[in-house]
Amino acid sequence: MINSYGYSILRNPRFNKGTAFTLEEREKYGLVGIIPDEIETLETQILRIQEQLESFEKPINKYTYLMQLLENNETLFFKTITSEPAKFLPLVYTPTVGEACQRLGHITRRPRGLFISIDQKDNIKTILKNWPEQDIRFAVVTDGGRILGLGDLGINGIGIPIGKLILYTSCGGVPPEHTLPIILDVGTNNEEFLNDPLYPGLKRKRIRGKEFDDFVAAFVAAMYEVFPKICIQWEDLPGVDAIRILDTYRDKVCTFNDDIQGTAAIAIAGFISISRLMNKKFIDQRFLFMGAGAAAFGIADMLVKKFERDGLTREEALGQIWMFDVNGLLVSSRTDLVEHQLQFAHDCEPSDNFAEAILKIRPTAIVGVSTVGGAFNQQVIENISLVNERPIIFPYSNPTSHSECTAEQAYTWSKGKAIFASGSPFAPVEYQGRIFTPGQGNNVFIFPALGMAIFATEAKRVTDDMLLTASEAVAEQVTTADFEKGLIYPNVNDILKVSIKVAEKVAEHIFDGGLASVERPENIADFIKSKMYVPSYN
Ligand code: NAD
């Protein structure tokens, strides 16, 4: 008979410790001689990982190496990521994950997550039960329809739920055994993939409309039957589908969409910290959006709630938010606006010149969600600087080439007055002898902590108020010293510390609102910490 027990432990990423198995464990599991005698610590193992990673030049190769590590030794993987988040997050998530998704059919060594095709619509429960873990609490789900700024990547979009859930664990402490990445395969309109023999998804055009919605409905019903405590986070669905699916399920089950709500929450965290650090009331901020699509609507919708939370009526709140799209300023006389845009259309003269609209509306902040690189031109930046002592300039379109302006343009054209944050990262800028550090509205400060609070409290719903509580908790952690350096968000290397505080505040809000399924503990901070995953061999 072959003794394979030790061998199978060594090949199980959850239990594998590699060269760190103790002598007792080696003897117990029959591992003596299977691994070298020297017993290493987790720290020594990380040194080896670091050295091996250095040998790869391209981020994509580092990504592949790290994904293999995740398949080999989960504890070592998460300990490595949390040792220096600012260095490792860009390797396991954006921007590297974008390229990984584009090439996933070619670089995958072992599939990860669940692949549910529309052909399996009547078989979804069986597929969910095939997953080895039973107590799944958090699923990130996409149909690959609009991956980052890269468009339709079909089932190769699975890289996004995988990456996002790594962030839930490493930045928020959600235990990995309770997480599940899922791709819904409804075909792809990506011609390159349709002609690629190594594309592993359905090789047919994407299914849309009622058939798609029925599939999603069957999926959601099966999820709650098999995993009754599940929270579903939708990710990278095309804009209209994203809004419709969120609206359909948000009041029925525990679900949210990070592209819409997480993006809005982190943008608002930035506006809150700016207002606080400038000693300005939030309700005195006025916003002009360039772009009136899904991202603009998500941010604006949550801004209305924040204004209401701070004492404005809905009408007053709407009066502080203006939008401009490809056809000009949203005004009541326009006949081309869709339902969700109408509320942001004001009684005002039409305008097709954004720079001129700034002088008329006098916003304190301009937010770029138009996908048009360079749309905040010199005139735009000069005009917003003319009507504000410290103009708030947020070009939020991704990727970097679509950013409405660069950090350098914002600081230079505003003569160093701009308070800047973007969707894509920009390097620090030197202007007239001063170094300005651009902010990046990175949702990672919101969703992992929100996820941890939902996981710990077994929350029944995800409300915008929970997200706003997260925004306020993130903003609270920005110091005056940070602001002087130009920072409006905390440091990414402090992510775990920040997330614990955010998760506490959100959990408190969940208990106060009666949305928890567990009893309120004496001490919420200790409660959250007790539920958190800590990568360790003990
Ligand atoms: P969308 O296609 O739904 O909306 C684009 C909007 O821009 C439309 O209203 C369109 O009319 C308008 N527009 C196009 N050209 C314009 C022009 N020349 N002048 C003014 N307006 C113009 O797209 P979306 O889903 O809302 O995404 C918009 C951008 O926001 C994308 O680049 C996306 O990457 C970014 N986004 C960023 C984040 C983030 O985390 N930073 C999250 C979600 C979306």
Tab-separated table of N, CA and C and ligand atoms in Angstrom, residues 146 148-149 236-240 243 258-260 262-264 266 289-299 323-328 330 334 340-341 354 368-372 375 395-399 402-404 422-424 440-443, ligand 1:
chain	number	residue	atom	x	y	z
A	146	ARG	N	-17.327	43.433	-19.194
A	146	ARG	CA	-16.650	44.741	-19.277
A	146	ARG	C	-15.535	44.748	-18.235
A	148	LEU	N	-12.433	45.777	-16.411
A	148	LEU	CA	-11.651	47.015	-16.250
A	148	LEU	C	-11.954	47.910	-17.452
A	149	GLY	N	-10.926	48.485	-18.084
A	149	GLY	CA	-11.200	49.291	-19.280
A	149	GLY	C	-10.994	48.457	-20.546
A	236	ASP	N	-17.727	44.158	-12.724
A	236	ASP	CA	-17.397	44.303	-14.140
A	236	ASP	C	-18.456	43.757	-15.103
A	237	LEU	N	-19.721	44.001	-14.758
A	237	LEU	CA	-20.801	43.742	-15.709
A	237	LEU	C	-20.933	44.993	-16.566
A	238	PRO	N	-21.373	44.865	-17.821
A	238	PRO	CA	-21.593	46.086	-18.612
A	238	PRO	C	-22.581	47.019	-17.891
A	239	GLY	N	-22.362	48.365	-18.027
A	239	GLY	CA	-23.074	49.383	-17.248
A	239	GLY	C	-24.576	49.191	-17.052
A	240	VAL	N	-25.321	49.016	-18.152
A	240	VAL	CA	-26.780	48.936	-18.010
A	240	VAL	C	-27.186	47.668	-17.257
A	243	ILE	N	-26.533	48.180	-13.429
A	243	ILE	CA	-27.535	48.972	-12.716
A	243	ILE	C	-28.824	48.160	-12.549
A	258	ASP	N	-19.580	46.540	-6.645
A	258	ASP	CA	-18.450	47.385	-6.244
A	258	ASP	C	-18.135	48.462	-7.268
A	259	ASP	N	-18.338	48.172	-8.560
A	259	ASP	CA	-18.054	49.205	-9.575
A	259	ASP	C	-18.918	50.434	-9.337
A	260	ILE	N	-20.177	50.178	-8.970
A	260	ILE	CA	-21.087	51.306	-8.781
A	260	ILE	C	-20.942	51.850	-7.360
A	262	GLY	N	-18.935	50.763	-4.624
A	262	GLY	CA	-17.589	50.890	-4.035
A	262	GLY	C	-16.874	52.102	-4.604
A	263	THR	N	-17.012	52.300	-5.931
A	263	THR	CA	-16.380	53.460	-6.572
A	263	THR	C	-16.960	54.750	-5.995
A	264	ALA	N	-18.286	54.761	-5.845
A	264	ALA	CA	-18.932	55.952	-5.293
A	264	ALA	C	-18.436	56.187	-3.861
A	266	ILE	N	-15.651	55.344	-2.390
A	266	ILE	CA	-14.262	55.813	-2.223
A	266	ILE	C	-14.129	57.250	-2.735
A	289	PHE	N	-20.062	66.802	-13.066
A	289	PHE	CA	-19.518	65.574	-13.660
A	289	PHE	C	-19.304	65.758	-15.148
A	290	MET	N	-18.185	65.252	-15.654
A	290	MET	CA	-18.055	65.097	-17.103
A	290	MET	C	-18.283	63.615	-17.385
A	291	GLY	N	-19.430	63.324	-18.029
A	291	GLY	CA	-19.862	61.930	-18.190
A	291	GLY	C	-21.093	61.728	-17.335
A	292	ALA	N	-22.108	61.115	-17.925
A	292	ALA	CA	-23.357	60.904	-17.192
A	292	ALA	C	-23.822	59.459	-17.375
A	293	GLY	N	-22.845	58.533	-17.323
A	293	GLY	CA	-23.147	57.110	-17.485
A	293	GLY	C	-23.228	56.406	-16.138
A	294	ALA	N	-22.904	55.092	-16.168
A	294	ALA	CA	-23.078	54.261	-14.977
A	294	ALA	C	-22.227	54.749	-13.797
A	295	ALA	N	-20.959	55.083	-14.067
A	295	ALA	CA	-20.076	55.491	-12.965
A	295	ALA	C	-20.565	56.823	-12.369
A	296	ALA	N	-20.921	57.782	-13.252
A	296	ALA	CA	-21.408	59.087	-12.769
A	296	ALA	C	-22.663	58.898	-11.931
A	297	PHE	N	-23.566	58.076	-12.430
A	297	PHE	CA	-24.822	57.864	-11.727
A	297	PHE	C	-24.569	57.245	-10.349
A	298	GLY	N	-23.664	56.271	-10.282
A	298	GLY	CA	-23.357	55.618	-9.003
A	298	GLY	C	-22.839	56.628	-7.990
A	299	ILE	N	-21.893	57.464	-8.409
A	299	ILE	CA	-21.303	58.442	-7.476
A	299	ILE	C	-22.360	59.485	-7.088
A	323	MET	N	-24.392	67.599	-14.283
A	323	MET	CA	-23.741	66.634	-15.182
A	323	MET	C	-23.661	67.164	-16.596
A	324	PHE	N	-22.648	66.674	-17.278
A	324	PHE	CA	-22.360	67.087	-18.650
A	324	PHE	C	-22.009	65.810	-19.404
A	325	ASP	N	-22.670	65.550	-20.529
A	325	ASP	CA	-22.314	64.335	-21.270
A	325	ASP	C	-21.909	64.667	-22.694
A	326	VAL	N	-21.887	63.665	-23.555
A	326	VAL	CA	-21.380	63.866	-24.915
A	326	VAL	C	-22.204	64.915	-25.671
A	327	ASN	N	-23.455	65.142	-25.233
A	327	ASN	CA	-24.304	66.152	-25.886
A	327	ASN	C	-24.392	67.457	-25.105
A	328	GLY	N	-23.571	67.625	-24.096
A	328	GLY	CA	-23.550	68.884	-23.361
A	328	GLY	C	-24.137	68.776	-21.961
A	330	LEU	N	-26.547	68.587	-18.839
A	330	LEU	CA	-27.873	67.982	-18.655
A	330	LEU	C	-28.817	69.073	-18.157
A	334	ARG	N	-33.635	69.135	-22.445
A	334	ARG	CA	-33.123	68.076	-23.331
A	334	ARG	C	-34.117	66.925	-23.433
A	340	HIS	N	-32.606	57.544	-15.389
A	340	HIS	CA	-31.772	57.885	-14.228
A	340	HIS	C	-31.053	59.223	-14.380
A	341	GLN	N	-31.044	59.780	-15.617
A	341	GLN	CA	-30.356	61.069	-15.807
A	341	GLN	C	-31.270	62.261	-15.522
A	354	PHE	N	-17.764	72.605	-21.753
A	354	PHE	CA	-17.562	72.244	-20.343
A	354	PHE	C	-16.835	73.355	-19.570
A	368	GLY	N	-14.370	63.419	-13.531
A	368	GLY	CA	-14.320	62.911	-14.898
A	368	GLY	C	-14.658	61.431	-14.964
A	369	VAL	N	-15.794	61.112	-15.555
A	369	VAL	CA	-16.191	59.713	-15.769
A	369	VAL	C	-16.733	59.579	-17.201
A	370	SER	N	-15.972	60.130	-18.140
A	370	SER	CA	-16.431	60.231	-19.529
A	370	SER	C	-15.748	59.233	-20.452
A	371	THR	N	-14.682	58.589	-19.975
A	371	THR	CA	-13.807	57.702	-20.762
A	371	THR	C	-12.998	58.473	-21.815
A	372	VAL	N	-13.005	59.806	-21.759
A	372	VAL	CA	-12.307	60.589	-22.789
A	372	VAL	C	-10.998	61.159	-22.234
A	375	ALA	N	-9.899	65.138	-21.640
A	375	ALA	CA	-11.086	66.006	-21.712
A	375	ALA	C	-11.000	67.198	-20.737
A	395	PRO	N	-10.178	63.137	-12.119
A	395	PRO	CA	-10.362	62.415	-13.386
A	395	PRO	C	-10.420	60.913	-13.082
A	396	TYR	N	-11.607	60.314	-13.170
A	396	TYR	CA	-11.785	58.957	-12.661
A	396	TYR	C	-11.791	57.877	-13.732
A	397	SER	N	-11.714	58.297	-15.023
A	397	SER	CA	-11.797	57.269	-16.066
A	397	SER	C	-10.536	56.415	-16.110
A	398	ASN	N	-10.727	55.133	-16.346
A	398	ASN	CA	-9.661	54.149	-16.468
A	398	ASN	C	-9.620	53.630	-17.896
A	399	PRO	N	-8.520	53.057	-18.374
A	399	PRO	CA	-7.193	53.071	-17.746
A	399	PRO	C	-6.544	54.447	-17.884
A	402	HIS	N	-7.230	56.925	-20.591
A	402	HIS	CA	-8.561	57.539	-20.651
A	402	HIS	C	-8.743	58.618	-19.579
A	403	SER	N	-7.760	58.775	-18.715
A	403	SER	CA	-7.881	59.751	-17.633
A	403	SER	C	-8.120	61.147	-18.223
A	404	GLU	N	-9.080	61.896	-17.675
A	404	GLU	CA	-9.458	63.182	-18.264
A	404	GLU	C	-8.308	64.188	-18.224
A	422	SER	N	-7.325	60.391	-8.853
A	422	SER	CA	-7.699	59.817	-10.151
A	422	SER	C	-8.113	58.363	-9.983
A	423	GLY	N	-8.677	57.808	-11.071
A	423	GLY	CA	-9.030	56.392	-11.045
A	423	GLY	C	-7.793	55.528	-11.231
A	424	SER	N	-6.909	55.957	-12.139
A	424	SER	CA	-5.664	55.212	-12.388
A	424	SER	C	-4.515	55.897	-11.660
A	440	GLN	N	-5.273	58.319	-5.291
A	440	GLN	CA	-5.933	57.382	-6.206
A	440	GLN	C	-7.158	56.822	-5.493
A	441	GLY	N	-8.315	57.014	-6.130
A	441	GLY	CA	-9.561	56.527	-5.528
A	441	GLY	C	-9.620	55.026	-5.661
A	442	ASN	N	-8.967	54.357	-4.733
A	442	ASN	CA	-8.833	52.915	-4.815
A	442	ASN	C	-9.885	52.257	-3.910
A	443	ASN	N	-10.814	51.545	-4.543
A	443	ASN	CA	-11.917	50.909	-3.794
A	443	ASN	C	-11.422	49.963	-2.706
B	1	NAD	P1	-20.479	54.948	-19.683
B	1	NAD	O1	-20.174	54.577	-21.087
B	1	NAD	O2	-21.688	54.398	-19.007
B	1	NAD	O3	-20.579	56.552	-19.597
B	1	NAD	C1	-19.738	57.442	-20.287
B	1	NAD	C2	-20.379	58.820	-20.225
B	1	NAD	O4	-19.448	59.771	-20.752
B	1	NAD	C3	-21.649	58.963	-21.068
B	1	NAD	O5	-22.602	59.694	-20.346
B	1	NAD	C4	-21.197	59.766	-22.285
B	1	NAD	O6	-22.234	60.564	-22.823
B	1	NAD	C5	-20.129	60.625	-21.666
B	1	NAD	N1	-19.184	61.137	-22.659
B	1	NAD	C6	-18.613	60.483	-23.686
B	1	NAD	N2	-17.839	61.317	-24.394
B	1	NAD	C7	-17.927	62.513	-23.796
B	1	NAD	C8	-17.365	63.778	-24.068
B	1	NAD	N3	-16.558	63.946	-25.103
B	1	NAD	N4	-17.678	64.796	-23.257
B	1	NAD	C9	-18.489	64.623	-22.201
B	1	NAD	N5	-19.053	63.448	-21.895
B	1	NAD	C10	-18.771	62.407	-22.684
B	1	NAD	O7	-19.168	54.572	-18.856
B	1	NAD	P2	-19.067	54.340	-17.267
B	1	NAD	O8	-19.313	52.904	-16.930
B	1	NAD	O9	-19.856	55.390	-16.575
B	1	NAD	O10	-17.515	54.558	-17.029
B	1	NAD	C11	-16.934	55.809	-17.268
B	1	NAD	C12	-15.500	55.781	-16.855
B	1	NAD	O11	-15.440	55.679	-15.444
B	1	NAD	C13	-14.703	54.588	-17.415
B	1	NAD	O12	-13.487	55.043	-17.965
B	1	NAD	C14	-14.440	53.733	-16.245
B	1	NAD	O13	-13.156	53.134	-16.331
B	1	NAD	C15	-14.480	54.731	-15.111
B	1	NAD	N6	-14.787	54.050	-13.885
B	1	NAD	C16	-13.897	54.187	-12.946
B	1	NAD	C17	-14.041	53.516	-11.788
B	1	NAD	C18	-12.992	53.691	-10.749
B	1	NAD	O14	-12.889	52.900	-9.852
B	1	NAD	N7	-12.216	54.733	-10.833
B	1	NAD	C19	-15.148	52.700	-11.569
B	1	NAD	C20	-16.093	52.588	-12.543
B	1	NAD	C21	-15.880	53.288	-13.726
